[in-house]
CSV table of C-alpha atoms in Angstrom, one decimal:
chain,number,residue,atom,x,y,z
J,192,UNK,CA,0.0,0.0,0.0
J,193,UNK,CA,1.1,3.6,-0.6
J,194,UNK,CA,0.3,6.7,1.4
J,195,UNK,CA,-2.2,7.7,-1.2
J,196,UNK,CA,-4.0,4.4,-1.1
J,197,UNK,CA,-4.2,4.6,2.7
J,198,UNK,CA,-5.5,8.2,2.5
J,199,UNK,CA,-8.2,7.1,0.0
J,200,UNK,CA,-9.2,4.1,2.1
J,201,UNK,CA,-9.3,5.8,5.5
J,202,UNK,CA,-10.8,9.2,4.4
J,203,UNK,CA,-14.1,7.4,4.1
J,204,UNK,CA,-13.7,5.8,7.5
J,205,UNK,CA,-13.3,9.0,9.6
J,206,UNK,CA,-17.0,9.5,10.2
J,207,UNK,CA,-17.3,5.8,11.1
J,208,UNK,CA,-14.5,6.0,13.6
J,209,UNK,CA,-16.0,9.2,15.0
J,210,UNK,CA,-19.4,7.6,15.5
J,211,UNK,CA,-17.8,4.4,16.8
J,212,UNK,CA,-16.3,6.5,19.6
J,213,UNK,CA,-19.4,8.6,20.1
J,214,UNK,CA,-17.6,11.9,19.4
J,215,UNK,CA,-19.2,15.0,18.0
J,216,UNK,CA,-17.8,16.7,15.0
J,217,UNK,CA,-16.4,19.5,17.2
J,218,UNK,CA,-14.6,17.0,19.5
J,219,UNK,CA,-13.2,14.9,16.6
J,220,UNK,CA,-12.0,18.0,14.7
J,221,UNK,CA,-10.3,19.2,17.9
J,222,UNK,CA,-8.6,15.8,18.5
J,223,UNK,CA,-7.4,15.6,14.9
J,224,UNK,CA,-6.2,19.3,14.9
J,225,UNK,CA,-8.4,20.4,12.1
J,226,UNK,CA,-11.4,22.8,11.9
J,227,UNK,CA,-15.0,21.5,12.1
J,228,UNK,CA,-15.5,22.8,8.6
J,229,UNK,CA,-12.7,20.7,7.2
J,230,UNK,CA,-13.9,17.7,9.1
J,231,UNK,CA,-17.4,18.1,7.6
J,232,UNK,CA,-15.9,18.4,4.1
J,233,UNK,CA,-13.9,15.2,4.7
J,234,UNK,CA,-16.9,13.3,6.0
J,235,UNK,CA,-19.0,14.4,3.0
J,236,UNK,CA,-16.0,13.2,0.9
J,237,UNK,CA,-15.7,16.6,-0.8
J,238,UNK,CA,-12.0,16.6,0.1
J,239,UNK,CA,-9.6,14.0,1.1
J,240,UNK,CA,-8.0,13.9,4.5
J,241,UNK,CA,-4.3,14.8,4.6
J,242,UNK,CA,-1.7,12.1,5.4
J,243,UNK,CA,-1.1,13.9,8.7
J,244,UNK,CA,-4.7,13.7,9.7
J,245,UNK,CA,-4.8,10.0,8.7
J,246,UNK,CA,-1.7,9.2,10.7
J,247,UNK,CA,-3.0,11.1,13.7
J,248,UNK,CA,-6.3,9.2,13.5
J,249,UNK,CA,-4.5,5.9,13.3
J,250,UNK,CA,-2.2,6.8,16.2
J,251,UNK,CA,-4.9,8.2,18.5
J,252,UNK,CA,-7.5,5.5,17.7
J,253,UNK,CA,-5.3,2.5,17.0
J,254,UNK,CA,-7.7,0.3,18.9
J,255,UNK,CA,-10.7,1.2,16.7
J,256,UNK,CA,-12.4,-1.9,15.2
J,257,UNK,CA,-13.1,0.2,12.1
J,258,UNK,CA,-9.4,0.9,11.5
J,259,UNK,CA,-8.2,-2.6,12.4
J,260,UNK,CA,-10.7,-4.2,10.0
J,261,UNK,CA,-9.9,-1.6,7.2
J,262,UNK,CA,-6.2,-2.3,7.4
J,263,UNK,CA,-6.1,-5.9,8.6
J,264,UNK,CA,-4.6,-5.3,12.0
J,265,UNK,CA,-2.8,-2.6,13.9
J,266,UNK,CA,-3.0,0.6,11.9
J,267,UNK,CA,0.3,1.9,13.2
J,268,UNK,CA,2.1,-1.2,11.8
J,269,UNK,CA,0.8,-0.5,8.3
J,270,UNK,CA,1.8,3.2,8.7
J,271,UNK,CA,5.3,2.3,9.7
J,272,UNK,CA,5.8,0.0,6.8
J,273,UNK,CA,4.6,2.6,4.3
J,274,UNK,CA,7.0,5.2,5.6
J,275,UNK,CA,10.0,3.0,6.4
J,276,UNK,CA,9.7,0.2,3.7
J,277,UNK,CA,10.4,-2.4,6.3
J,278,UNK,CA,10.5,-2.8,10.1
J,279,UNK,CA,12.9,-4.9,12.1
J,280,UNK,CA,12.4,-4.3,15.7
J,281,UNK,CA,12.7,-6.2,19.0
J,282,UNK,CA,10.3,-9.2,18.9
J,283,UNK,CA,6.6,-8.4,19.4
J,284,UNK,CA,4.0,-11.0,20.4
J,285,UNK,CA,1.2,-11.6,17.9
J,286,UNK,CA,-1.8,-13.8,17.8
J,287,UNK,CA,-0.1,-16.0,15.2
J,288,UNK,CA,-2.1,-14.8,12.1
J,289,UNK,CA,-5.4,-16.5,12.8
J,290,UNK,CA,-7.5,-13.6,11.4
J,291,UNK,CA,-5.9,-11.5,8.6
J,292,UNK,CA,-2.9,-13.6,7.6
J,293,UNK,CA,-2.1,-16.4,5.2
J,294,UNK,CA,1.1,-18.4,5.5
J,295,UNK,CA,3.4,-18.0,2.5
J,296,UNK,CA,6.5,-20.0,3.6
J,297,UNK,CA,8.2,-21.5,6.6
J,298,UNK,CA,11.8,-22.4,7.4
J,299,UNK,CA,13.4,-23.6,10.7
J,300,UNK,CA,10.3,-22.9,12.7
J,301,UNK,CA,9.9,-19.4,11.3
J,302,UNK,CA,6.8,-18.5,9.3
J,303,UNK,CA,6.4,-16.0,6.5
J,304,UNK,CA,2.9,-14.6,6.3
J,305,UNK,CA,1.1,-12.1,4.2
J,306,UNK,CA,-1.7,-9.8,5.4
J,307,UNK,CA,-4.8,-10.4,3.2
J,308,UNK,CA,-5.9,-6.8,3.4
J,309,UNK,CA,-2.8,-4.6,3.3
J,310,UNK,CA,-0.7,-7.2,1.5
J,311,UNK,CA,2.3,-6.6,3.7
J,312,UNK,CA,4.5,-9.5,4.9
J,313,UNK,CA,5.9,-10.5,8.3
J,314,UNK,CA,8.0,-13.2,9.8
J,315,UNK,CA,7.0,-14.9,13.0
J,316,UNK,CA,9.1,-17.2,15.2
J,317,UNK,CA,7.8,-20.5,16.6
J,318,UNK,CA,6.2,-18.6,19.6
J,319,UNK,CA,4.3,-16.1,17.3
J,320,UNK,CA,6.6,-13.2,18.0
J,321,UNK,CA,7.0,-10.9,15.0
J,322,UNK,CA,10.7,-10.5,14.0
J,323,UNK,CA,10.3,-8.6,10.7
J,324,UNK,CA,7.8,-6.8,8.5
J,325,UNK,CA,7.9,-5.4,5.0
J,326,UNK,CA,5.8,-4.7,1.9
J,327,UNK,CA,8.5,-6.3,-0.2
J,328,UNK,CA,8.1,-10.1,-0.6
J,329,UNK,CA,11.6,-10.5,-2.0
J,330,UNK,CA,13.1,-8.8,1.0
J,331,UNK,CA,10.9,-10.8,3.4
J,332,UNK,CA,11.9,-14.1,1.8
J,333,UNK,CA,15.6,-13.0,1.9
J,334,UNK,CA,15.3,-12.2,5.6
J,335,UNK,CA,13.6,-15.6,6.3
J,336,UNK,CA,16.5,-17.4,4.7
J,337,UNK,CA,19.0,-15.4,6.8
J,338,UNK,CA,17.3,-16.3,10.1
């Protein structure tokens, strides 16, 4: 996914997230750092939200069911991958891919999975800890072989 694709996808979800949380337009606009007029224009899909607004929404409402279902998991994970191309950080426990993931490959107890919504890849160890994420399948497969 690209920044533009995420903006297109999530611009239409802002009103849903706002109503999911029970916020008024005034409150949501204040939280996102935009005017109520701008929020109304976004909600009516007359204009697109900016990348900054989308990132703020994903960071501040990362537990939103709407956002998690739209992106196939934690919205911040997808945002990081779009910006940094890959993420290799200390191991992070996952649920093992039972919901939004399909297994692509495995090697020495490590599993390469692809998110069925965002299409990004990740490598999990035998205890379901994420050790690597990327939108690039070639890089993910290379990293799997290196482990």
